[in-house]
């Protein structure tokens, strides 16, 4: 707004303000697309508008067209991590793991502290069987419980049960800290694990405890396993069977 006051005819400033205001239109797809089209006429080479255009197309199932916008965004601004991240998402959906991996690697190189970028990169490493690389990536995320639970999944798969239990206990401890959502806002986002959506903090605690319960059982600690299974029931409430199905 200050830029507009000093230079009312500044197209870049006007478009920048318009991009911020677009967030208020996300619940109205028609109004959103209309305003997006107007802004793109004003600044057709704006990489952030390209990302938003791609998102709109992807939401309508037009992945190929969305990829064109994401590719255009990173061509205009190669350092735009979000563009590389979005490209990785589309490549993953299209079953092109090599391209997905290289796109996520570029996004993380540009923005190494972004939890979602690192998490998706680690998932690609996991799919490629590069377990050590996946764990190394996930371990860089501090106070991000999902990363520790994904590390635990890898440790269980490779038979490193002690490290799995340690990761799960750390995840549970972080989740019990109510300040976590304020310090790492991404922790308020829903988890999607094996197609199951886990949105609330209590459900996430439930999942962490169920995961730890399974690891303790594999370690032969049936008492500990039963204890955490009961604690998981308390956290989940009526959603216990739903979360347990993960």
Coordinates of N, CA and C in Angstrom, one line a residue:
X1 N 0.8 -1.2 0.0 CA 0.0 0.0 0.0 C 0.9 1.3 0.0
X2 N 2.0 1.3 0.7 CA 2.9 2.4 0.8 C 3.4 2.7 -0.7
X3 N 3.7 1.6 -1.4 CA 4.3 1.8 -2.7 C 3.2 2.4 -3.6
X4 N 2.0 2.0 -3.4 CA 0.9 2.6 -4.2 C 0.7 4.1 -3.9
X5 N 0.9 4.5 -2.7 CA 0.7 5.9 -2.3 C 1.8 6.7 -3.0
X6 N 3.0 6.2 -3.0 CA 4.1 6.9 -3.6 C 4.1 6.9 -5.1
X7 N 3.6 5.8 -5.7 CA 3.5 5.7 -7.1 C 2.2 5.0 -7.5
X8 N 1.1 5.7 -7.6 CA -0.2 5.1 -7.9 C -0.2 4.3 -9.2
X9 N 0.7 4.6 -10.1 CA 0.6 3.9 -11.4 C 1.6 2.7 -11.4
X10 N 2.2 2.4 -10.3 CA 3.1 1.3 -10.3 C 2.4 0.0 -10.5
X11 N 2.6 -0.7 -11.6 CA 1.9 -1.9 -11.9 C 2.3 -3.0 -10.9
X12 N 3.7 -3.1 -10.7 CA 4.2 -4.1 -9.8 C 3.6 -4.0 -8.4
X13 N 3.5 -2.8 -7.9 CA 2.9 -2.6 -6.6 C 1.5 -3.0 -6.5
X14 N 0.7 -2.6 -7.6 CA -0.7 -2.9 -7.6 C -0.9 -4.4 -7.7
X15 N -0.1 -5.1 -8.5 CA -0.3 -6.5 -8.6 C 0.1 -7.2 -7.3
X16 N 1.2 -6.7 -6.6 CA 1.6 -7.2 -5.3 C 0.5 -7.2 -4.3
X17 N -0.2 -6.0 -4.2 CA -1.3 -5.9 -3.3 C -2.5 -6.8 -3.7
X18 N -2.7 -6.9 -5.0 CA -3.7 -7.8 -5.5 C -3.5 -9.3 -5.2
X19 N -2.2 -9.7 -5.2 CA -1.9 -11.1 -4.9 C -2.3 -11.4 -3.4
X20 N -2.0 -10.4 -2.5 CA -2.3 -10.6 -1.1 C -3.8 -10.7 -0.9
X21 N -4.5 -9.9 -1.6 CA -6.0 -9.9 -1.5 C -6.6 -11.1 -2.1
X22 N -5.9 -11.8 -3.0 CA -6.5 -13.0 -3.6 C -6.8 -14.0 -2.5
X23 N -6.1 -14.0 -1.5 CA -6.3 -15.0 -0.4 C -7.7 -14.9 0.1
X24 N -8.3 -13.8 0.1 CA -9.7 -13.6 0.6 C -10.7 -14.1 -0.3
X25 N -10.3 -14.5 -1.5 CA -11.3 -15.0 -2.5 C -11.2 -16.5 -2.8
X26 N -10.4 -17.2 -2.0 CA -10.1 -18.6 -2.3 C -11.4 -19.4 -2.1
X27 N -12.3 -19.0 -1.3 CA -13.6 -19.7 -1.1 C -14.6 -19.5 -2.2
X28 N -14.3 -18.6 -3.1 CA -15.1 -18.3 -4.3 C -14.3 -18.5 -5.5
X29 N -14.4 -19.7 -6.1 CA -13.6 -20.0 -7.2 C -13.8 -19.1 -8.4
X30 N -15.0 -18.7 -8.7 CA -15.3 -17.8 -9.8 C -14.7 -16.5 -9.6
X31 N -14.9 -15.9 -8.5 CA -14.3 -14.5 -8.2 C -12.8 -14.6 -8.2
X32 N -12.2 -15.7 -7.6 CA -10.8 -15.9 -7.6 C -10.2 -15.9 -9.0
X33 N -10.8 -16.7 -9.9 CA -10.3 -16.9 -11.2 C -10.4 -15.5 -12.0
X34 N -11.5 -14.8 -11.8 CA -11.7 -13.6 -12.4 C -10.7 -12.5 -12.0
X35 N -10.4 -12.5 -10.7 CA -9.4 -11.5 -10.2 C -8.0 -11.9 -10.7
X36 N -7.7 -13.2 -10.7 CA -6.4 -13.7 -11.1 C -6.2 -13.4 -12.6
X37 N -7.2 -13.5 -13.4 CA -7.1 -13.2 -14.8 C -6.8 -11.7 -15.0
X38 N -7.5 -10.9 -14.2 CA -7.3 -9.4 -14.3 C -5.8 -9.1 -14.0
X39 N -5.3 -9.7 -12.9 CA -3.9 -9.4 -12.5 C -2.9 -9.9 -13.5
X40 N -3.2 -11.0 -14.1 CA -2.2 -11.6 -15.1 C -2.2 -10.7 -16.3
X41 N -3.3 -10.0 -16.6 CA -3.2 -9.1 -17.8 C -2.3 -7.9 -17.5
X42 N -2.3 -7.5 -16.2 CA -1.5 -6.4 -15.8 C 0.0 -6.8 -15.7
X43 N 0.3 -8.0 -15.3 CA 1.7 -8.4 -15.1 C 1.8 -9.9 -15.5
X44 N 1.8 -10.2 -16.8 CA 1.8 -11.5 -17.3 C 3.0 -12.3 -17.0
X45 N 4.1 -11.7 -16.6 CA 5.4 -12.4 -16.3 C 5.6 -12.5 -14.8
X46 N 4.6 -12.3 -14.0 CA 4.8 -12.4 -12.6 C 4.8 -13.9 -12.1
X47 N 5.9 -14.3 -11.6 CA 6.0 -15.8 -11.2 C 5.1 -16.2 -10.2
X48 N 4.7 -15.3 -9.3 CA 3.8 -15.7 -8.2 C 2.4 -15.9 -8.7
X49 N 2.0 -15.1 -9.7 CA 0.7 -15.3 -10.4 C 0.7 -16.6 -11.2
X50 N 1.8 -16.9 -11.7 CA 1.9 -18.2 -12.4 C 1.7 -19.4 -11.5
X51 N 2.2 -19.3 -10.3 CA 2.0 -20.3 -9.3 C 0.5 -20.4 -8.9
X52 N -0.1 -19.3 -8.7 CA -1.5 -19.3 -8.4 C -2.4 -19.8 -9.5
X53 N -2.0 -19.5 -10.7 CA -2.7 -20.0 -11.9 C -2.6 -21.5 -12.0
X54 N -1.4 -22.0 -11.7 CA -1.1 -23.4 -11.7 C -2.0 -24.1 -10.6
X55 N -2.0 -23.5 -9.4 CA -2.8 -24.1 -8.3 C -4.3 -24.2 -8.7
X56 N -4.8 -23.2 -9.4 CA -6.2 -23.2 -9.8 C -6.4 -24.3 -10.8
X57 N -5.5 -24.5 -11.7 CA -5.7 -25.5 -12.7 C -5.6 -26.9 -12.1
X58 N -4.6 -27.1 -11.1 CA -4.4 -28.3 -10.5 C -5.6 -28.7 -9.7
X59 N -6.3 -27.8 -9.0 CA -7.4 -28.0 -8.2 C -8.6 -28.5 -9.1
X60 N -8.5 -28.2 -10.4 CA -9.6 -28.7 -11.3 C -9.2 -29.9 -12.1
X61 N -8.1 -30.5 -11.6 CA -7.6 -31.8 -12.2 C -6.8 -31.6 -13.5
X62 N -6.4 -30.4 -13.8 CA -5.6 -30.1 -15.0 C -4.1 -30.1 -14.7
X63 N -3.6 -31.2 -14.4 CA -2.2 -31.3 -14.0 C -1.2 -30.8 -15.1
X64 N -1.5 -31.2 -16.3 CA -0.6 -30.9 -17.4 C -0.5 -29.4 -17.6
X65 N -1.7 -28.7 -17.6 CA -1.7 -27.3 -17.8 C -1.1 -26.6 -16.6
X66 N -1.3 -27.1 -15.4 CA -0.7 -26.6 -14.2 C 0.8 -26.6 -14.2
X67 N 1.3 -27.7 -14.7 CA 2.8 -27.9 -14.8 C 3.4 -26.8 -15.7
X68 N 2.6 -26.4 -16.8 CA 3.1 -25.4 -17.7 C 3.3 -24.0 -16.9
X69 N 2.3 -23.7 -16.1 CA 2.5 -22.5 -15.3 C 3.6 -22.6 -14.3
X70 N 3.7 -23.7 -13.6 CA 4.8 -23.9 -12.6 C 6.2 -23.8 -13.3
X71 N 6.3 -24.4 -14.4 CA 7.5 -24.4 -15.2 C 7.9 -22.9 -15.6
X72 N 6.8 -22.2 -16.0 CA 7.0 -20.8 -16.5 C 7.5 -20.0 -15.3
X73 N 6.9 -20.3 -14.1 CA 7.3 -19.5 -12.9 C 8.8 -19.7 -12.6
X74 N 9.3 -20.9 -12.6 CA 10.7 -21.1 -12.3 C 11.6 -20.7 -13.4
X75 N 11.1 -20.6 -14.6 CA 11.9 -20.1 -15.7 C 12.1 -18.6 -15.6
X76 N 11.0 -17.9 -15.1 CA 11.1 -16.5 -14.9 C 12.0 -16.2 -13.7
X77 N 11.8 -17.0 -12.6 CA 12.5 -16.8 -11.4 C 13.1 -18.2 -10.9
X78 N 14.2 -18.6 -11.3 CA 14.8 -19.9 -11.0 C 14.9 -20.1 -9.5
X79 N 15.0 -19.1 -8.7 CA 15.2 -19.2 -7.2 C 13.9 -19.3 -6.5
X80 N 12.8 -19.5 -7.2 CA 11.4 -19.5 -6.5 C 11.2 -21.0 -6.1
X81 N 11.5 -21.3 -4.8 CA 11.4 -22.6 -4.3 C 10.0 -23.2 -4.4
X82 N 9.0 -22.4 -4.2 CA 7.6 -22.9 -4.3 C 7.3 -23.4 -5.7
X83 N 7.9 -22.8 -6.7 CA 7.6 -23.3 -8.1 C 8.2 -24.7 -8.2
X84 N 9.4 -25.0 -7.7 CA 10.0 -26.3 -7.8 C 9.3 -27.3 -7.0
X85 N 8.8 -26.9 -5.8 CA 8.0 -27.7 -5.0 C 6.7 -28.2 -5.7
X86 N 6.0 -27.2 -6.3 CA 4.8 -27.6 -7.0 C 5.1 -28.5 -8.2
X87 N 6.1 -28.3 -8.9 CA 6.5 -29.2 -10.0 C 6.7 -30.6 -9.4
X88 N 7.4 -30.7 -8.3 CA 7.6 -32.0 -7.7 C 6.3 -32.7 -7.4
X89 N 5.4 -32.0 -6.9 CA 4.1 -32.5 -6.5 C 3.4 -33.1 -7.8
X90 N 3.4 -32.3 -8.9 CA 2.8 -32.8 -10.1 C 3.5 -34.0 -10.7
X91 N 4.8 -34.0 -10.7 CA 5.6 -35.1 -11.2 C 5.3 -36.4 -10.4
X92 N 5.1 -36.2 -9.1 CA 4.8 -37.3 -8.2 C 3.4 -37.9 -8.5
X93 N 2.5 -37.0 -8.7 CA 1.1 -37.4 -9.1 C 1.1 -38.2 -10.5
X94 N 2.0 -37.7 -11.4 CA 2.1 -38.3 -12.7 C 2.9 -39.6 -12.7
X95 N 3.4 -40.0 -11.6 CA 4.2 -41.2 -11.6 C 5.6 -41.1 -12.2
X96 N 6.2 -39.9 -12.1 CA 7.5 -39.6 -12.6 C 8.5 -39.3 -11.5
X97 N 8.9 -40.4 -10.8 CA 9.6 -40.2 -9.5 C 11.0 -39.5 -9.7
X98 N 11.7 -39.8 -10.8 CA 13.0 -39.1 -11.0 C 12.8 -37.6 -11.1
X99 N 11.9 -37.1 -11.9 CA 11.6 -35.7 -12.0 C 11.1 -35.1 -10.7
X100 N 10.3 -35.9 -10.0 CA 9.8 -35.4 -8.7 C 10.9 -35.2 -7.7
X101 N 11.8 -36.2 -7.6 CA 13.0 -36.1 -6.7 C 13.9 -34.9 -7.0
X102 N 14.2 -34.7 -8.3 CA 15.1 -33.6 -8.6 C 14.4 -32.2 -8.3
X103 N 13.1 -32.2 -8.5 CA 12.4 -30.9 -8.3 C 12.4 -30.6 -6.8
X104 N 12.1 -31.6 -6.0 CA 12.1 -31.4 -4.5 C 13.5 -31.1 -4.0
X105 N 14.5 -31.7 -4.6 CA 15.9 -31.4 -4.2 C 16.2 -29.9 -4.4
X106 N 15.7 -29.4 -5.5 CA 16.0 -28.0 -5.9 C 15.2 -27.1 -4.9
X107 N 14.0 -27.5 -4.6 CA 13.2 -26.7 -3.6 C 13.9 -26.6 -2.3
X108 N 14.4 -27.8 -1.8 CA 15.0 -27.8 -0.5 C 16.3 -27.1 -0.5
X109 N 17.0 -27.1 -1.6 CA 18.3 -26.4 -1.7 C 18.1 -24.9 -1.6
X110 N 16.9 -24.4 -2.1 CA 16.6 -23.0 -2.1 C 16.0 -22.6 -0.8
X111 N 15.3 -23.5 -0.1 CA 14.6 -23.2 1.1 C 14.7 -24.4 2.1
X112 N 15.9 -24.6 2.7 CA 16.1 -25.8 3.5 C 15.4 -26.0 4.8
X113 N 14.8 -24.9 5.2 CA 14.1 -24.9 6.5 C 12.6 -25.1 6.4
X114 N 12.1 -25.3 5.2 CA 10.7 -25.4 4.9 C 10.2 -26.9 5.2
X115 N 9.5 -27.1 6.2 CA 9.1 -28.5 6.6 C 8.5 -29.3 5.5
X116 N 7.5 -28.7 4.7 CA 6.9 -29.4 3.7 C 7.8 -29.8 2.6
X117 N 8.7 -28.9 2.2 CA 9.7 -29.2 1.2 C 10.5 -30.4 1.6
X118 N 11.1 -30.4 2.8 CA 12.0 -31.4 3.3 C 11.2 -32.7 3.4
X119 N 10.0 -32.7 3.9 CA 9.2 -33.9 4.1 C 8.9 -34.6 2.8
X120 N 8.5 -33.8 1.8 CA 8.2 -34.4 0.5 C 9.5 -35.0 -0.2
X121 N 10.6 -34.3 0.0 CA 11.9 -34.8 -0.5 C 12.2 -36.1 0.2
X122 N 12.1 -36.2 1.5 CA 12.3 -37.4 2.2 C 11.4 -38.6 1.8
X123 N 10.2 -38.2 1.5 CA 9.3 -39.2 1.0 C 9.7 -39.8 -0.4
X124 N 10.3 -38.9 -1.2 CA 10.8 -39.4 -2.5 C 12.0 -40.3 -2.3
X125 N 12.9 -39.9 -1.4 CA 14.0 -40.7 -1.1 C 13.5 -42.1 -0.6
X126 N 12.5 -42.1 0.2 CA 12.0 -43.4 0.8 C 11.5 -44.2 -0.4
X127 N 10.7 -43.6 -1.3 CA 10.2 -44.4 -2.5 C 11.3 -44.9 -3.4
X128 N 12.4 -44.2 -3.4 CA 13.6 -44.7 -4.2 C 14.4 -45.7 -3.4
X129 N 14.0 -46.0 -2.2 CA 14.8 -46.9 -1.4 C 16.1 -46.3 -0.8
X130 N 16.2 -45.0 -0.8 CA 17.3 -44.3 -0.3 C 17.0 -43.9 1.2
X131 N 17.0 -44.9 2.0 CA 16.5 -44.7 3.4 C 17.4 -43.8 4.2
X132 N 18.7 -43.9 4.0 CA 19.7 -43.1 4.8 C 19.5 -41.6 4.4
X133 N 19.3 -41.3 3.1 CA 19.1 -40.0 2.7 C 17.7 -39.4 3.3
X134 N 16.7 -40.3 3.3 CA 15.4 -39.9 3.9 C 15.6 -39.5 5.3
X135 N 16.2 -40.3 6.1 CA 16.4 -40.1 7.5 C 17.2 -38.8 7.7
X136 N 18.3 -38.7 6.9 CA 19.1 -37.5 7.1 C 18.3 -36.2 6.8
X137 N 17.5 -36.2 5.8 CA 16.6 -35.0 5.5 C 15.7 -34.8 6.6
X138 N 15.0 -35.8 7.1 CA 14.0 -35.6 8.1 C 14.6 -35.1 9.4
X139 N 15.8 -35.6 9.7 CA 16.4 -35.2 11.0 C 16.8 -33.7 11.1
X140 N 16.8 -33.0 9.9 CA 17.0 -31.6 10.0 C 15.9 -30.8 10.5
X141 N 14.7 -31.4 10.6 CA 13.5 -30.7 11.0 C 13.3 -30.7 12.5
X142 N 13.5 -29.6 13.2 CA 13.3 -29.6 14.6 C 11.9 -29.2 15.0
X143 N 11.4 -29.9 16.0 CA 10.0 -29.7 16.5 C 9.0 -29.8 15.4
X144 N 9.2 -30.8 14.6 CA 8.2 -31.2 13.5 C 7.9 -32.7 13.7
X145 N 6.9 -33.0 14.5 CA 6.6 -34.4 14.9 C 6.4 -35.4 13.8
X146 N 5.8 -34.9 12.7 CA 5.6 -35.8 11.6 C 6.9 -36.4 11.1
X147 N 7.9 -35.5 11.0 CA 9.2 -36.0 10.5 C 9.8 -37.1 11.4
X148 N 9.6 -37.0 12.7 CA 10.1 -38.0 13.6 C 9.3 -39.3 13.4
X149 N 8.1 -39.2 13.2 CA 7.2 -40.4 13.0 C 7.6 -41.1 11.7
X150 N 7.9 -40.3 10.7 CA 8.3 -40.9 9.4 C 9.7 -41.6 9.5
X151 N 10.6 -40.9 10.3 CA 11.8 -41.6 10.6 C 11.6 -42.9 11.3
X152 N 10.7 -42.9 12.2 CA 10.4 -44.2 13.0 C 9.9 -45.3 12.0
X153 N 9.1 -44.9 11.0 CA 8.6 -45.9 10.1 C 9.8 -46.5 9.3
X154 N 10.8 -45.7 9.0 CA 12.0 -46.2 8.3 C 12.8 -47.1 9.2
X155 N 13.0 -46.6 10.4 CA 13.7 -47.4 11.4 C 13.1 -48.8 11.6
X156 N 11.7 -48.8 11.7 CA 11.1 -50.1 11.9 C 11.3 -51.0 10.7
X157 N 11.2 -50.4 9.5 CA 11.4 -51.2 8.3 C 12.8 -51.8 8.2
X158 N 13.8 -51.1 8.7 CA 15.1 -51.5 8.6 C 15.6 -52.3 9.9
X159 N 14.6 -52.5 10.8 CA 14.9 -53.3 12.0 C 15.6 -52.6 13.1
X160 N 15.7 -51.2 13.0 CA 16.3 -50.4 14.0 C 15.3 -50.0 15.0
X161 N 14.8 -50.9 15.8 CA 13.6 -50.6 16.7 C 13.9 -49.6 17.8
X162 N 15.1 -49.6 18.3 CA 15.4 -48.7 19.4 C 15.4 -47.3 18.9
X163 N 15.9 -47.0 17.7 CA 15.8 -45.7 17.2 C 14.4 -45.3 16.8
X164 N 13.6 -46.3 16.4 CA 12.2 -46.0 16.1 C 11.5 -45.5 17.3
X165 N 11.7 -46.3 18.4 CA 11.0 -45.9 19.7 C 11.4 -44.5 20.1
X166 N 12.7 -44.2 20.0 CA 13.2 -42.9 20.4 C 12.6 -41.8 19.6
X167 N 12.5 -42.0 18.3 CA 11.9 -41.0 17.4 C 10.4 -40.8 17.8
X168 N 9.7 -41.9 18.1 CA 8.3 -41.8 18.4 C 8.0 -41.1 19.7
X169 N 8.9 -41.4 20.7 CA 8.8 -40.7 22.0 C 9.1 -39.2 21.8
X170 N 10.0 -38.9 21.0 CA 10.3 -37.4 20.8 C 9.1 -36.8 20.1
X171 N 8.5 -37.4 19.1 CA 7.3 -36.9 18.4 C 6.2 -36.7 19.4
X172 N 5.9 -37.6 20.3 CA 4.9 -37.5 21.3 C 5.1 -36.4 22.2
X173 N 6.4 -36.2 22.7 CA 6.7 -35.1 23.6 C 6.5 -33.8 22.9
X174 N 6.9 -33.7 21.7 CA 6.6 -32.4 21.0 C 5.2 -32.1 20.8
X175 N 4.4 -33.1 20.5 CA 2.9 -32.9 20.3 C 2.2 -32.5 21.6
X176 N 2.8 -32.9 22.8 CA 2.2 -32.6 24.0 C 2.5 -31.2 24.4
X177 N 3.4 -30.5 23.8 CA 3.8 -29.1 24.0 C 2.8 -28.2 23.2
X178 N 1.9 -27.6 23.9 CA 0.9 -26.8 23.2 C 1.4 -25.6 22.5
X179 N 2.7 -25.2 22.8 CA 3.3 -24.0 22.2 C 3.8 -24.4 20.8
X180 N 3.8 -25.7 20.5 CA 4.4 -26.2 19.2 C 3.7 -25.5 18.0
X181 N 2.4 -25.3 18.0 CA 1.7 -24.8 16.9 C 2.1 -23.3 16.6
X182 N 2.4 -22.6 17.7 CA 2.8 -21.2 17.5 C 4.3 -21.1 17.0
X183 N 5.1 -22.0 17.4 CA 6.6 -21.9 17.0 C 6.8 -22.5 15.6
X184 N 6.0 -23.5 15.3 CA 6.2 -24.1 13.9 C 4.7 -24.2 13.3
X185 N 4.3 -23.1 12.6 CA 2.9 -23.1 12.2 C 2.5 -24.3 11.3
X186 N 3.5 -24.9 10.6 CA 3.1 -26.0 9.7 C 2.6 -27.2 10.5
X187 N 2.9 -27.2 11.8 CA 2.3 -28.3 12.6 C 0.8 -28.3 12.8
X188 N 0.2 -27.2 12.4 CA -1.3 -27.1 12.5 C -1.9 -27.7 11.2
X189 N -1.1 -28.0 10.2 CA -1.7 -28.5 9.0 C -2.1 -30.0 9.2
X190 N -3.1 -30.5 8.6 CA -3.5 -31.9 8.7 C -2.4 -32.8 8.2
X191 N -2.3 -34.0 8.8 CA -1.4 -35.0 8.2 C -2.2 -35.9 7.3
X192 N -1.6 -36.4 6.3 CA -2.2 -37.4 5.4 C -1.3 -38.5 5.3
X193 N -1.7 -39.6 6.0 CA -0.8 -40.8 6.1 C -1.6 -42.0 5.5
X194 N -1.0 -42.6 4.5 CA -1.6 -43.8 3.9 C -3.1 -43.5 3.5
X195 N -3.4 -42.3 3.0 CA -4.7 -41.9 2.6 C -5.6 -41.5 3.8
X196 N -5.2 -41.6 5.0 CA -6.0 -41.2 6.2 C -5.6 -39.8 6.6
X197 N -6.6 -38.9 6.7 CA -6.4 -37.6 7.1 C -6.5 -37.4 8.7
X198 N -5.4 -36.8 9.2 CA -5.3 -36.7 10.7 C -5.1 -35.2 11.0
X199 N -6.3 -34.5 11.3 CA -6.2 -33.0 11.4 C -5.9 -32.4 12.7
X200 N -6.4 -33.1 13.8 CA -6.3 -32.4 15.1 C -5.1 -32.8 15.9
X201 N -4.8 -32.0 16.9 CA -3.6 -32.3 17.7 C -3.8 -33.6 18.5
X202 N -5.0 -33.8 19.0 CA -5.3 -35.0 19.8 C -5.2 -36.3 18.9
X203 N -5.6 -36.2 17.7 CA -5.5 -37.3 16.7 C -4.1 -37.6 16.4
X204 N -3.3 -36.5 16.3 CA -1.9 -36.7 16.0 C -1.2 -37.4 17.2
X205 N -1.5 -37.0 18.4 CA -1.0 -37.6 19.6 C -1.4 -39.1 19.6
X206 N -2.6 -39.4 19.2 CA -3.1 -40.7 19.2 C -2.3 -41.6 18.2
X207 N -2.0 -41.0 17.0 CA -1.2 -41.7 16.0 C 0.2 -42.0 16.5
X208 N 0.8 -41.0 17.1 CA 2.2 -41.1 17.7 C 2.2 -42.2 18.7
X209 N 1.2 -42.3 19.6 CA 1.2 -43.3 20.6 C 0.9 -44.7 20.0
X210 N 0.1 -44.8 19.0 CA -0.2 -46.1 18.3 C 1.1 -46.6 17.7
X211 N 1.8 -45.6 17.1 CA 3.1 -46.0 16.4 C 4.1 -46.5 17.4
X212 N 4.2 -45.8 18.6 CA 5.1 -46.3 19.6 C 4.6 -47.6 20.2
X213 N 3.3 -47.8 20.3 CA 2.8 -49.0 20.9 C 3.2 -50.2 19.9
X214 N 3.2 -50.0 18.6 CA 3.5 -51.0 17.7 C 5.0 -51.4 17.8
X215 N 5.9 -50.3 17.9 CA 7.3 -50.5 18.0 C 7.7 -51.3 19.3
X216 N 7.0 -50.9 20.4 CA 7.3 -51.6 21.7 C 6.9 -53.1 21.6
X217 N 5.8 -53.3 20.9 CA 5.4 -54.7 20.7 C 6.4 -55.5 20.0
X218 N 6.9 -54.9 18.9 CA 8.0 -55.6 18.1 C 9.2 -55.8 18.9
X219 N 9.5 -54.9 19.9 CA 10.6 -55.1 20.8 C 10.4 -56.2 21.9
X220 N 9.2 -56.6 22.0 CA 8.9 -57.6 23.0 C 8.4 -57.0 24.3
X221 N 8.2 -55.7 24.3 CA 7.7 -55.0 25.5 C 6.2 -55.0 25.5
X222 N 5.5 -56.1 25.8 CA 4.0 -56.1 25.7 C 3.4 -55.2 26.7
X223 N 4.0 -55.0 27.9 CA 3.4 -54.1 28.9 C 3.4 -52.7 28.4
X224 N 4.5 -52.3 27.9 CA 4.7 -50.9 27.4 C 3.8 -50.7 26.2
X225 N 3.7 -51.7 25.3 CA 2.8 -51.6 24.2 C 1.4 -51.4 24.6
X226 N 0.9 -52.2 25.5 CA -0.5 -52.1 26.0 C -0.7 -50.7 26.6
X227 N 0.2 -50.2 27.4 CA 0.1 -48.9 28.0 C -0.1 -47.8 27.0
X228 N 0.7 -47.8 26.0 CA 0.6 -46.7 25.0 C -0.6 -46.9 24.1
X229 N -1.0 -48.2 23.9 CA -2.3 -48.4 23.2 C -3.4 -47.8 24.0
X230 N -3.4 -48.0 25.3 CA -4.5 -47.4 26.1 C -4.4 -45.9 26.1
X231 N -3.2 -45.3 26.2 CA -3.1 -43.9 26.1 C -3.6 -43.3 24.7
X232 N -3.3 -44.1 23.7 CA -3.8 -43.7 22.3 C -5.3 -43.7 22.3
X233 N -5.9 -44.6 22.9 CA -7.4 -44.7 23.0 C -7.9 -43.4 23.7
X234 N -7.3 -43.0 24.7 CA -7.7 -41.8 25.5 C -7.6 -40.5 24.6
X235 N -6.5 -40.5 23.8 CA -6.3 -39.3 23.0 C -7.3 -39.2 21.8
X236 N -7.5 -40.4 21.2 CA -8.4 -40.5 20.0 C -9.9 -40.4 20.3
X237 N -10.3 -40.9 21.4 CA -11.8 -41.0 21.7 C -12.5 -41.8 20.6
X238 N -13.5 -41.2 20.0 CA -14.3 -41.9 19.0 C -13.6 -42.2 17.7
X239 N -12.4 -41.5 17.5 CA -11.7 -41.7 16.3 C -10.6 -42.8 16.3
X240 N -10.7 -43.5 17.4 CA -9.6 -44.5 17.6 C -9.5 -45.5 16.5
X241 N -10.6 -46.1 16.1 CA -10.6 -47.1 15.0 C -10.1 -46.5 13.7
X242 N -10.5 -45.3 13.5 CA -10.2 -44.6 12.2 C -8.7 -44.4 12.2
X243 N -8.1 -43.9 13.2 CA -6.7 -43.6 13.3 C -5.9 -44.9 13.3
X244 N -6.4 -45.9 14.0 CA -5.7 -47.2 14.1 C -5.6 -47.9 12.7
X245 N -6.5 -47.5 11.8 CA -6.4 -48.1 10.5 C -5.3 -47.7 9.6
X246 N -4.5 -46.7 10.0 CA -3.4 -46.2 9.2 C -2.4 -47.3 9.1

